[in-house]
XYZ file of C-alpha atoms in Angstrom:
766
model
C 0.000 0.000 0.000
C 2.806 2.434 0.879
C 4.569 1.547 -2.378
C 1.418 2.485 -4.314
C 0.990 5.619 -2.203
C 4.525 6.944 -2.746
C 4.164 6.238 -6.499
C 0.870 8.116 -6.601
C 2.261 11.162 -4.789
C 5.224 11.398 -7.150
C 3.252 10.827 -10.361
C 0.459 13.170 -9.319
C 3.009 15.760 -8.235
C 4.859 15.541 -11.543
C 1.926 15.303 -13.965
C -0.817 17.283 -12.213
C 1.178 19.725 -10.074
C 4.190 20.274 -12.391
C 6.843 19.361 -9.808
C 10.192 18.235 -11.221
C 11.071 14.606 -10.611
C 14.439 15.540 -9.154
C 12.802 16.850 -5.978
C 11.352 13.396 -5.314
C 14.290 11.389 -6.637
C 16.894 12.894 -4.311
C 14.888 11.759 -1.259
C 14.193 8.360 -2.775
C 17.845 7.666 -3.587
C 18.924 8.860 -0.134
C 16.572 6.385 1.578
C 17.805 3.550 -0.642
C 21.428 4.353 0.181
C 20.710 4.457 3.909
C 18.843 1.156 3.662
C 21.691 -0.406 1.672
C 19.483 -1.509 -1.236
C 19.707 -0.923 -4.983
C 16.300 -2.072 -6.232
C 13.045 -0.312 -5.331
C 11.337 -3.634 -4.598
C 13.851 -4.397 -1.840
C 12.629 -1.500 0.308
C 10.608 -2.465 3.361
C 7.401 -0.989 4.783
C 9.326 1.322 7.126
C 11.335 2.891 4.285
C 8.305 3.178 1.979
C 6.328 4.937 4.709
C 9.220 7.352 5.298
C 9.460 8.031 1.551
C 5.719 8.747 1.371
C 6.018 11.280 4.202
C 9.005 12.961 2.545
C 7.107 13.135 -0.762
C 4.199 14.858 0.982
C 6.685 17.440 2.287
C 8.033 17.959 -1.253
C 4.532 18.737 -2.533
C 3.971 21.255 0.262
C 7.364 22.899 -0.306
C 6.926 23.173 -4.076
C 3.269 24.239 -4.191
C 2.752 25.906 -0.814
C -0.218 23.618 -0.255
C -0.764 20.255 1.372
C -1.178 17.242 -0.878
C -4.920 16.889 -1.685
C -6.290 13.794 0.061
C -9.883 14.106 -1.148
C -10.266 11.718 -4.125
C -12.708 13.996 -5.942
C -10.348 16.928 -5.626
C -7.548 14.712 -6.925
C -9.714 13.677 -9.869
C -10.625 17.271 -10.708
C -6.986 18.427 -10.594
C -5.876 15.460 -12.711
C -8.546 16.037 -15.366
C -7.672 19.734 -15.597
C -3.993 18.818 -15.921
C -4.715 16.534 -18.869
C -6.770 19.204 -20.607
C -4.029 21.754 -19.886
C -1.343 19.497 -21.321
C -2.743 20.171 -24.800
C -1.184 23.632 -24.677
C 2.092 22.485 -23.133
C 5.360 22.976 -25.001
C 5.880 19.282 -25.652
C 2.426 18.858 -27.185
C 2.784 22.019 -29.254
C 6.220 20.957 -30.508
C 4.897 17.498 -31.357
C 1.995 18.880 -33.364
C 4.299 21.254 -35.187
C 6.773 18.488 -35.993
C 4.103 16.193 -37.412
C 1.992 18.937 -39.010
C -1.061 18.249 -36.871
C -3.298 21.242 -37.578
C -6.253 22.634 -35.634
C -8.533 21.231 -38.295
C -7.119 17.769 -37.621
C -7.167 18.003 -33.825
C -8.082 20.886 -31.550
C -8.112 19.373 -28.084
C -7.729 16.189 -26.102
C -9.983 13.778 -24.242
C -9.669 12.366 -20.718
C -10.242 8.723 -19.857
C -11.031 7.906 -16.220
C -10.457 4.236 -15.374
C -10.188 2.144 -12.251
C -6.737 1.071 -11.073
C -5.202 -2.394 -11.026
C -1.954 -3.081 -9.203
C 1.057 -4.981 -10.435
C 3.044 -4.360 -7.268
C 1.125 -6.474 -4.734
C 3.547 -9.398 -4.707
C 5.325 -11.953 -6.857
C 2.061 -13.102 -8.443
C 1.749 -9.590 -9.923
C 3.503 -7.995 -12.893
C 3.346 -5.232 -15.462
C 4.505 -5.056 -19.058
C 4.498 -3.424 -22.471
C 4.295 -5.311 -25.736
C 3.914 -5.120 -29.497
C 2.002 -7.731 -31.415
C 4.975 -7.883 -33.810
C 8.572 -6.723 -33.727
C 8.396 -2.966 -34.486
C 11.986 -2.890 -35.714
C 11.988 -5.824 -38.114
C 8.290 -6.572 -38.564
C 8.839 -10.202 -37.573
C 5.687 -11.998 -36.419
C 6.751 -12.792 -32.866
C 5.883 -11.999 -29.264
C 7.698 -8.774 -28.572
C 7.885 -6.867 -25.320
C 9.148 -6.657 -21.746
C 7.740 -7.121 -18.269
C 8.580 -6.789 -14.579
C 7.444 -8.873 -11.618
C 5.956 -6.915 -8.694
C 6.033 -3.507 -10.384
C 3.887 -0.781 -11.896
C 3.832 0.241 -15.559
C 5.874 3.392 -15.034
C 8.817 1.223 -13.977
C 8.957 -0.328 -17.458
C 8.223 2.794 -19.464
C 10.606 5.049 -17.515
C 13.359 2.442 -17.326
C 13.488 2.581 -13.542
C 14.227 -1.146 -13.442
C 15.667 -3.375 -16.129
C 12.753 -5.422 -17.486
C 12.830 -8.977 -18.785
C 12.065 -10.152 -22.331
C 8.458 -11.334 -22.504
C 9.593 -14.826 -23.550
C 10.868 -15.421 -19.990
C 7.296 -15.200 -18.721
C 6.738 -18.608 -20.330
C 8.858 -20.122 -17.530
C 7.902 -17.752 -14.691
C 4.157 -17.522 -15.373
C 3.261 -20.159 -18.005
C -0.535 -19.831 -17.661
C -0.432 -16.052 -17.863
C 1.994 -16.167 -20.787
C -0.516 -18.324 -22.670
C -3.248 -15.776 -21.883
C -0.969 -12.970 -23.086
C -0.428 -14.774 -26.412
C -4.204 -15.127 -26.761
C -4.638 -11.412 -25.971
C -2.054 -10.490 -28.572
C -3.827 -12.559 -31.242
C -7.231 -11.083 -30.327
C -5.905 -7.544 -30.626
C -4.488 -8.046 -34.126
C -7.528 -9.973 -35.337
C -9.783 -7.178 -34.080
C -7.834 -4.095 -35.175
C -6.145 -5.600 -38.272
C -3.096 -3.586 -37.307
C 0.059 -4.051 -35.250
C -0.771 -3.053 -31.677
C 1.284 -1.426 -28.948
C -0.351 -2.587 -25.710
C 0.194 -2.320 -21.960
C -0.943 -4.807 -19.360
C -0.916 -5.506 -15.647
C -1.184 -8.799 -13.781
C -2.843 -8.418 -10.358
C -2.917 -11.502 -8.141
C -2.750 -13.867 -11.105
C -5.328 -12.017 -13.248
C -4.294 -10.441 -16.584
C -5.690 -6.977 -17.384
C -5.148 -5.148 -20.694
C -4.764 -1.496 -19.752
C -4.617 0.087 -23.200
C -3.842 -0.592 -26.841
C -3.066 1.597 -29.826
C -1.628 1.223 -33.293
C 2.074 0.518 -32.955
C 4.655 2.953 -34.280
C 7.157 1.082 -36.416
C 10.113 2.015 -38.552
C 9.861 1.697 -42.320
C 11.478 -1.743 -42.412
C 8.987 -3.136 -39.933
C 6.017 -1.431 -41.570
C 6.820 -2.801 -45.024
C 7.335 -6.362 -43.803
C 4.196 -6.436 -41.679
C 2.151 -5.055 -44.581
C 3.136 -7.936 -46.840
C 2.839 -10.613 -44.175
C -0.553 -9.428 -42.924
C -1.874 -9.641 -46.492
C -0.495 -13.162 -46.818
C -2.126 -14.073 -43.493
C -5.504 -12.748 -44.660
C -5.713 -10.025 -41.996
C -5.817 -7.175 -44.527
C -6.040 -6.769 -48.304
C -3.492 -5.174 -50.647
C -5.178 -1.777 -50.647
C -5.223 -1.706 -46.851
C -1.550 -2.691 -46.838
C -0.695 0.280 -49.055
C -2.816 2.761 -47.117
C -1.337 1.849 -43.725
C 2.124 3.053 -44.799
C 3.161 6.691 -44.461
C 5.048 7.538 -47.693
C 7.377 9.870 -45.773
C 8.622 6.906 -43.744
C 9.783 5.066 -46.862
C 12.552 7.627 -47.308
C 14.302 5.839 -44.439
C 14.829 2.930 -46.831
C 16.355 4.999 -49.613
C 19.120 6.935 -47.851
C 21.982 6.062 -45.512
C 20.940 6.889 -41.994
C 22.673 7.367 -38.679
C 22.908 4.451 -36.310
C 19.873 4.805 -34.010
C 22.177 4.174 -31.030
C 23.970 7.468 -31.717
C 24.006 9.684 -28.597
C 26.134 12.540 -29.968
C 25.141 16.159 -29.307
C 24.606 18.258 -32.472
C 27.149 20.987 -33.146
C 24.681 23.010 -35.224
C 21.278 22.700 -36.821
C 19.942 23.735 -40.219
C 17.107 22.706 -42.497
C 16.563 19.043 -43.316
C 17.046 19.652 -47.020
C 17.805 16.179 -48.362
C 17.399 13.061 -46.224
C 20.134 10.661 -45.327
C 23.341 10.827 -43.348
C 26.884 11.456 -44.504
C 30.268 12.018 -42.926
C 33.583 13.225 -44.255
C 36.181 15.980 -44.293
C 35.050 19.616 -44.404
C 36.022 20.960 -47.814
C 35.256 24.547 -48.749
C 35.509 24.547 -52.547
C 34.113 22.276 -55.248
C 37.431 21.726 -57.057
C 39.141 20.312 -54.005
C 36.055 18.279 -53.118
C 36.208 16.698 -56.562
C 39.956 16.085 -56.317
C 39.772 14.395 -52.923
C 36.617 12.512 -53.853
C 38.304 11.092 -56.928
C 41.179 10.005 -54.688
C 38.710 7.971 -52.647
C 38.371 10.305 -49.678
C 35.009 11.069 -48.098
C 34.240 14.771 -48.105
C 31.424 17.106 -47.101
C 31.201 20.157 -49.346
C 30.720 23.146 -47.027
C 29.667 26.416 -48.625
C 27.854 29.588 -47.705
C 25.654 28.754 -50.684
C 26.173 26.739 -53.859
C 26.025 27.638 -57.542
C 25.611 25.485 -60.659
C 29.352 25.494 -61.285
C 29.853 23.643 -58.006
C 28.141 20.600 -59.491
C 31.351 18.623 -59.942
C 31.998 18.976 -56.253
C 28.546 17.562 -55.533
C 29.268 14.431 -57.535
C 32.291 13.499 -55.447
C 30.984 14.622 -52.055
C 29.185 12.461 -49.543
C 26.942 15.365 -48.597
C 26.463 19.119 -48.740
C 26.259 21.671 -45.920
C 25.334 25.315 -46.523
C 24.883 28.210 -44.146
C 22.416 29.934 -46.461
C 19.475 28.803 -48.560
C 16.240 26.965 -47.978
C 14.851 23.535 -48.669
C 14.344 24.466 -52.285
C 17.723 26.165 -52.714
C 20.163 24.977 -55.325
C 22.058 22.800 -52.892
C 18.873 21.175 -51.608
C 17.316 20.522 -55.006
C 20.485 19.125 -56.550
C 21.316 17.013 -53.507
C 17.860 15.447 -53.519
C 18.161 14.740 -57.212
C 21.441 12.943 -56.532
C 20.168 11.195 -53.432
C 22.835 12.897 -51.315
C 22.376 14.131 -47.763
C 22.116 17.888 -47.421
C 21.701 20.324 -44.549
C 20.895 23.816 -45.798
C 20.435 27.178 -44.137
C 22.493 26.374 -41.035
C 22.709 30.047 -40.126
C 24.622 29.374 -36.923
C 27.627 28.462 -39.068
C 29.808 31.284 -40.394
C 31.559 29.917 -43.490
C 34.789 31.647 -44.511
C 35.873 30.147 -47.833
C 38.943 32.384 -48.120
C 40.338 31.276 -44.780
C 38.964 27.772 -45.421
C 37.201 27.470 -42.119
C 33.772 27.616 -40.509
C 32.972 29.086 -37.100
C 30.156 27.728 -34.944
C 30.041 29.648 -31.686
C 33.410 28.968 -30.065
C 34.058 25.900 -32.244
C 36.229 26.423 -35.324
C 36.106 23.861 -38.133
C 39.221 23.830 -40.290
C 39.446 22.282 -43.719
C 40.002 18.569 -43.261
C 38.118 18.307 -39.968
C 35.615 15.452 -39.915
C 31.913 16.188 -39.554
C 28.700 14.206 -39.910
C 25.487 15.681 -41.291
C 22.004 14.249 -40.936
C 19.834 15.490 -43.780
C 16.772 13.925 -42.203
C 16.926 16.150 -39.103
C 19.178 19.039 -40.147
C 21.700 18.209 -37.408
C 25.456 18.678 -37.845
C 27.885 16.702 -35.663
C 31.604 16.936 -35.000
C 33.477 13.770 -35.908
C 32.437 10.638 -37.736
C 29.295 8.841 -36.631
C 28.297 5.399 -37.795
C 25.800 5.254 -40.658
C 23.639 2.423 -41.908
C 23.501 1.842 -45.676
C 20.056 1.560 -47.290
C 18.720 -1.745 -48.505
C 16.051 -1.983 -51.193
C 14.362 -5.066 -49.792
C 12.299 -7.637 -51.666
C 9.390 -6.718 -49.392
C 9.535 -3.094 -50.538
C 9.764 -4.129 -54.188
C 6.702 -6.304 -53.704
C 4.807 -3.492 -52.032
C 5.631 -1.062 -54.848
C 4.410 -3.614 -57.392
C 1.071 -3.673 -55.575
C 1.019 0.118 -55.730
C 1.593 0.028 -59.502
C -1.386 -2.318 -59.890
C -3.834 0.230 -58.484
C -2.122 3.560 -59.223
C -3.636 6.000 -61.718
C -0.889 8.593 -61.441
C 2.496 7.726 -62.903
C 5.641 8.530 -60.943
C 8.453 10.080 -62.959
C 11.957 11.004 -61.856
C 14.231 14.031 -62.098
C 17.451 12.754 -63.692
C 20.199 14.228 -65.870
C 22.728 11.396 -66.197
C 22.666 7.679 -67.081
C 23.595 6.803 -63.486
C 20.689 8.849 -62.147
C 18.426 7.227 -64.746
C 19.501 3.749 -63.609
C 18.790 4.680 -60.008
C 15.359 5.980 -61.033
C 14.547 2.646 -62.685
C 15.699 0.784 -59.569
C 13.261 2.866 -57.546
C 10.414 2.078 -59.942
C 10.150 5.349 -61.896
C 8.085 5.113 -65.076
C 10.186 7.689 -66.880
C 12.068 10.971 -66.501
C 9.734 13.929 -66.128
C 12.524 16.511 -65.989
C 15.980 16.234 -67.548
C 17.730 19.571 -66.984
C 20.094 20.352 -69.855
C 21.939 23.039 -67.888
C 23.244 20.365 -65.512
C 25.131 18.875 -68.453
C 26.806 22.243 -69.093
C 28.452 22.329 -65.687
C 30.805 19.377 -66.112
C 34.488 20.277 -66.209
C 34.902 19.534 -69.927
C 31.832 21.559 -70.938
C 31.852 24.689 -68.788
C 34.814 26.339 -70.604
C 32.951 25.893 -73.913
C 29.801 27.392 -72.394
C 31.855 30.342 -71.148
C 33.348 30.718 -74.639
C 29.822 30.833 -76.069
C 28.704 33.446 -73.539
C 31.746 35.657 -74.177
C 31.254 35.526 -77.951
C 30.554 38.940 -79.468
C 28.378 37.740 -82.359
C 26.159 34.926 -83.536
C 28.864 33.315 -85.662
C 31.257 33.064 -82.728
C 28.485 31.655 -80.538
C 27.700 29.029 -83.161
C 31.354 27.965 -83.248
C 31.263 27.318 -79.495
C 27.847 25.648 -79.712
C 29.123 23.331 -82.451
C 31.599 21.985 -79.877
C 28.770 21.386 -77.405
C 26.484 19.649 -79.913
C 28.221 16.233 -79.982
C 28.599 16.315 -76.201
C 24.906 16.992 -75.597
C 23.879 14.467 -78.257
C 25.966 11.830 -76.514
C 24.477 12.773 -73.137
C 20.911 12.517 -74.407
C 21.529 9.246 -76.201
C 22.971 7.687 -73.052
C 19.949 8.755 -70.986
C 17.447 7.700 -73.692
C 19.130 4.301 -73.991
C 19.119 3.733 -70.251
C 15.447 4.676 -69.876
C 14.089 2.992 -73.023
C 11.184 2.489 -73.591
C 10.239 4.916 -70.817
C 9.681 8.597 -71.688
C 12.393 11.211 -71.115
C 11.344 14.877 -70.983
C 14.254 17.166 -71.872
C 13.877 20.751 -70.680
C 15.803 23.228 -72.801
C 18.117 25.749 -71.143
C 16.386 27.601 -68.294
C 18.805 29.587 -66.052
C 20.190 32.994 -67.087
C 23.619 32.948 -68.696
C 25.348 34.778 -65.848
C 24.885 31.700 -63.646
C 27.581 29.944 -65.688
C 30.092 32.706 -64.943
C 31.889 33.665 -61.731
C 30.385 36.526 -59.745
C 31.538 40.117 -60.191
C 33.256 40.124 -56.791
C 35.095 36.880 -57.571
C 36.389 38.231 -60.870
C 37.359 41.578 -59.326
C 39.406 39.785 -56.646
C 41.019 37.462 -59.210
C 42.032 40.358 -61.452
C 43.439 42.306 -58.529
C 45.516 39.311 -57.433
C 46.653 38.540 -60.989
C 47.814 42.095 -61.594
C 49.617 42.244 -58.255
C 51.300 38.921 -58.965
C 52.226 40.027 -62.471
C 53.768 43.241 -61.164
C 55.702 41.382 -58.479
C 57.050 38.829 -60.961
C 58.138 41.561 -63.372
C 59.918 43.356 -60.533
C 61.721 40.198 -59.460
C 62.684 39.457 -63.068
C 64.163 42.972 -63.465
C 66.119 42.605 -60.237
C 67.536 39.243 -61.312
C 68.451 40.695 -64.697
C 70.400 43.483 -63.005
C 72.180 40.965 -60.788
C 73.139 38.859 -63.801
C 74.406 41.961 -65.609
C 76.582 42.790 -62.617
C 77.816 39.202 -62.546
C 78.701 39.320 -66.232
C 81.000 42.278 -65.505
C 82.785 40.216 -62.879
C 84.510 36.881 -62.987
C 81.368 35.076 -61.851
C 79.424 32.957 -64.310
C 75.951 34.390 -65.070
C 73.083 32.318 -63.748
C 69.724 31.739 -65.383
C 66.360 32.404 -63.711
C 63.029 30.597 -63.922
C 61.538 34.002 -64.730
C 63.449 34.087 -68.018
C 60.899 31.760 -69.577
C 57.904 33.762 -68.418
C 55.556 34.348 -71.336
C 54.467 37.946 -71.017
C 51.815 37.500 -73.673
C 50.305 34.478 -71.926
C 49.905 36.346 -68.632
C 48.403 39.331 -70.381
C 46.036 37.031 -72.252
C 44.745 35.537 -68.992
C 44.183 39.001 -67.556
C 42.453 40.142 -70.749
C 40.122 37.127 -70.686
C 39.209 37.785 -67.070
C 38.516 41.423 -67.934
C 36.245 40.384 -70.825
C 34.459 38.012 -68.485
C 34.002 40.771 -65.901
C 32.596 43.074 -68.571
C 30.157 40.348 -69.684
C 29.060 39.692 -66.097
C 28.269 43.384 -65.728
C 26.382 43.359 -69.033
C 24.336 40.356 -67.939
C 23.557 41.773 -64.497
C 19.847 41.728 -63.632
C 18.014 43.232 -60.680
C 15.696 40.222 -60.464
C 17.157 37.274 -62.409
C 14.213 34.991 -61.592
C 11.975 37.269 -63.655
C 14.649 38.193 -66.162
C 16.483 36.886 -69.211
C 16.006 33.138 -68.804
C 14.134 30.160 -70.214
C 12.342 30.630 -73.515
C 13.431 34.295 -73.547
C 17.005 33.083 -74.050
C 15.802 30.808 -76.834
C 14.099 33.726 -78.568
C 16.981 36.210 -78.248
C 19.687 33.596 -78.900
C 17.886 31.043 -81.106
C 21.184 29.347 -81.911
C 21.328 28.021 -78.315
C 17.955 26.288 -78.514
C 18.669 25.183 -82.098
C 21.772 23.333 -80.901
C 19.912 21.682 -78.021
C 16.943 20.696 -80.183
C 19.281 19.203 -82.770
C 21.133 17.279 -80.053
C 17.843 15.800 -78.774
C 16.601 14.888 -82.261
C 19.922 13.439 -83.432
C 20.119 11.328 -80.264
C 16.544 10.192 -80.921
C 17.392 9.322 -84.531
C 20.494 7.350 -83.539
C 18.506 5.347 -80.995
C 15.768 4.606 -83.533
C 18.341 3.508 -86.128
C 19.806 1.111 -83.557
C 16.405 -0.337 -82.696
C 16.263 1.262 -79.258
C 12.615 2.077 -78.348
C 13.286 5.732 -77.572
C 10.547 7.949 -76.136
C 11.865 11.529 -76.186
C 10.097 14.785 -75.380
C 11.181 18.429 -75.697
C 9.909 20.886 -73.076
C 10.175 24.683 -73.110
C 10.580 26.592 -69.798
C 9.177 29.955 -68.659
C 6.622 30.273 -71.451
C 4.292 33.280 -71.166
C 2.557 33.399 -74.546
C 1.624 30.990 -77.315
C 3.672 33.097 -79.735
C 6.842 32.084 -77.860
C 5.886 28.449 -78.279
C 5.201 28.957 -81.990
C 8.640 30.521 -82.518
C 10.430 27.640 -80.814
C 8.163 25.097 -82.490
C 9.199 26.528 -85.868
C 12.835 25.852 -84.937
C 11.855 22.319 -83.922
C 10.072 21.667 -87.228
C 12.951 22.973 -89.347
C 15.514 20.985 -87.353
C 13.306 17.875 -87.454
C 13.213 17.924 -91.267
C 16.986 18.383 -91.469
C 17.687 15.503 -89.080
C 15.171 13.232 -90.820
C 16.919 13.870 -94.152
C 20.368 13.282 -92.643
C 19.386 10.019 -90.929
C 16.782 8.822 -93.421
C 14.234 8.184 -90.705
C 10.888 9.608 -89.565
C 11.302 11.026 -86.088
C 8.786 10.466 -83.313
C 8.823 12.721 -80.266
C 6.549 15.123 -78.383
C 6.697 18.876 -77.844
C 5.409 20.521 -74.672
C 5.762 23.381 -72.246
C 6.280 24.035 -68.595
C 3.540 25.975 -66.821
C 5.285 28.103 -64.199
C 4.059 31.619 -64.957
C 0.619 32.866 -63.913
C -0.107 34.240 -67.379
C 0.571 30.822 -68.867
C -2.190 29.440 -66.653
C -4.564 32.142 -67.857
C -3.692 31.387 -71.503
C -3.610 27.599 -71.238
C -6.330 27.198 -73.884
C -4.070 28.841 -76.464
C -0.892 27.129 -75.257
C -2.514 23.703 -75.580
C -2.967 24.316 -79.303
C 0.827 24.279 -79.659
C 1.888 21.950 -76.836
C 1.190 18.223 -76.636
C 1.766 18.187 -72.880
C 1.977 20.536 -69.899
C 4.253 20.189 -66.888
C 3.656 22.429 -63.877
C 6.854 23.936 -62.484
C 5.316 24.539 -59.085
C 8.483 25.963 -57.518
C 8.417 29.051 -59.749
C 4.621 29.072 -60.019
C 4.368 29.216 -56.217
C 6.888 32.052 -56.073
C 4.983 33.974 -58.730
C 1.590 33.380 -57.123
C 2.677 34.286 -53.587
C 5.148 36.982 -54.664
C 7.665 35.216 -52.397
C 11.340 34.676 -53.061
C 11.623 31.157 -51.716
C 15.066 31.490 -50.124
C 14.308 34.872 -48.570
C 10.922 33.657 -47.360
C 12.306 30.496 -45.767
C 15.138 32.359 -44.076
C 13.207 35.439 -42.966
C 9.478 35.243 -42.318
C 8.013 31.924 -43.466
C 8.815 30.049 -40.211
C 6.913 32.744 -38.282
C 4.004 32.525 -40.723
C 3.846 28.767 -40.148
C 4.234 28.954 -36.371
C 1.533 31.603 -35.946
C -0.890 30.018 -38.396
C -0.827 32.752 -41.043
C 0.111 29.970 -43.442
C -0.562 26.360 -42.529
C 2.336 24.924 -44.534
C 5.490 25.922 -46.351
C 4.121 26.452 -49.905
C 7.439 25.320 -51.375
C 7.076 21.914 -49.718
C 3.301 21.449 -49.665
C 1.213 22.527 -52.632
C -0.979 25.536 -51.862
C -4.290 23.972 -52.869
C -6.354 27.114 -52.286
C -4.234 29.390 -54.490
C -1.674 27.683 -56.711
C -3.858 24.578 -56.802
C -6.822 26.490 -58.196
C -4.623 27.917 -60.958
C -3.534 24.377 -61.785
C -7.096 23.058 -61.809
C -8.190 25.843 -64.147
C -5.180 25.249 -66.420
C -5.953 21.544 -66.768
C -9.618 22.184 -67.551
C -8.952 24.974 -70.063
C -6.045 23.176 -71.720
C -8.079 20.022 -72.308
C -10.878 22.035 -73.861
C -8.654 22.845 -76.826
C -6.675 19.566 -76.742
C -8.696 16.658 -75.313
C -6.388 14.089 -73.755
C -3.692 16.683 -73.043
C -1.085 15.047 -70.794
C -0.358 17.091 -67.672
C 2.190 16.515 -64.914
C 4.055 18.303 -62.157
C 7.813 18.582 -61.717
C 8.107 20.897 -58.718
C 9.246 20.044 -55.194
C 5.650 19.657 -54.044
C 5.188 16.670 -56.361
C 6.759 14.461 -53.705
C 4.407 15.456 -50.884
C 1.609 12.930 -50.166
C -1.096 15.554 -49.648
C -0.035 17.391 -52.795
C -0.093 14.144 -54.760
C -3.653 13.559 -53.567
C -4.673 16.942 -54.984
C -2.824 16.287 -58.255
C -4.812 13.092 -58.648
C -8.038 14.933 -57.814
C -7.592 17.501 -60.622
C -6.692 14.829 -63.162
C -2.928 15.100 -63.578
C -1.263 12.175 -65.333
C 2.054 12.064 -63.513
C 4.106 13.525 -60.687
């Protein structure tokens, strides 16, 4: 009785009266030490009575009131405490973490039940169990129990419990009843159950049960096995799985036993875990990566020209940018871990270091990043490699049987295409041609094209890119055949392929200083040699004798031309500037080269009997006249390629829908385009008038926390605004072209709720 009483005082004091456990624990541990015992159950009546009296004093000291002895008063206080817990920090944080909105849940309930006691002797016990193993999904008795204890002892880890299998020897009859209870629960709920029980004087009581929380491995296995056992059908198996959880199976993850304290925290931009040396520039990251070293590319922010560093890095860490920043988008496309927007980290690329509070990370220091949580750790932590299990493959096959929407991938290389096929993609919905420009062997040619002063010079540079792009497209088409591949023509503004103005200014300053210093040293050495020639000493040669003055001047001149071009290309708002189809209209030779590369790759595949399925997509379209102009280029190029290869080409021509005006003119656009693809990243920015990186780093978290916006519109499709534009676009487009194929290739296409809406408005793929 005193054991139950002291437990009640402490639990009531903690839960209902908000008294910290430490105030009770210090008295409890003191009594145990004085009594010379380690386990709670070894305390006698005298000690338990003394503890109860001390606990009553704690309540009075902490609240200024005596412990309430009236049971109705206790009940009233307890009920109010449960209702009040809804607004507690832990509950609020939990709801925020799991996106539980007021519409989903706006309060809690209180259950009042009678008490049973597991601490009345050795014929009593308490335990917690799962009807199946929550870690592996194995169909087995899973759980722990304690003799002569209460449930809190198991849950709080106050005593080390025993595996439930040992109950078969200690309490064989009750173990048999527990097995029967477990089977009844699953047969009734048709779901894995997490249940708690108490045994009082040889009688088994089930205290509560709820659907068990399992990791992705366990959830996938139980889904398949429960179908095979006849407990659920295939549709139920698919619906019981949270799609977000499946990401655990696709990325390396940290060992769950990791207890390390994070050094910093950013945005969980691309899931998975990675560890390696801090490297502060893409060139060195590539060099070390090629040498077999594991590196983490650490930047203030990334640009397209850093892409080669991405390829050889284990993961990416940036101190600026949001979940849809360049680093985040590219990392996700590559399946690499990324933590973005870790603003507590001051990255100094010149000094090759990063400062986090008092901690300084130097280049070469080892860090671990967890893209699933946004945490950054010092040192190397153990990771677990992903396994694409047979169970998951089977589950995805079931999904394909009932799915209406097709799932396409973002991929720009044959390796990425192979990975997409492994993951069950039905095609490539977005192949970004600009990614192919950023490889080391292509970027200098692209720069040459940008620096060209006339069309003829640009065409010379583009003629060098043509065979490279044709080869790239052919490799991707071949890998994906017969699945469709949608190639988006060049989208970003040209200045993104050049260094920034500040970078070039610094480089020129350093080059000129170095040049002046070298010339001065060369003059000094020449004077010394002249003096030596007038003496008996033999003149000596200098490494500066071979310096090519013209070569140095040529490098400086090229940098100056590049700086001038960067200034010419400068735009106040590049997102709304000279990009996408506008580039193709003002520099038609660029799109002509890309279109020819796509069509020649298509022709070569067809000639070789490869069932190619290629599509050309135009970005940033505003008016049907833009589409007509580009379509004219396509038709002319198509005829030329058909004559050259002696074959009739088959491909499709479509447009991205990422500008509000394009939505409003979708009826006209559909007359030219055979398919639409919503670029919801840019469409969301245009609709909200938000810059996504500024919004995510400045005010969007506050908007989400205070309920001004329910979700981040760059992660979850804004159904009420952007979604209505999409719905209208689909309806109007199909009026002029019945059967118009429509998809989505923005970030939101991977969000379960957004996918549900896409299906609702009749999209064909995500």
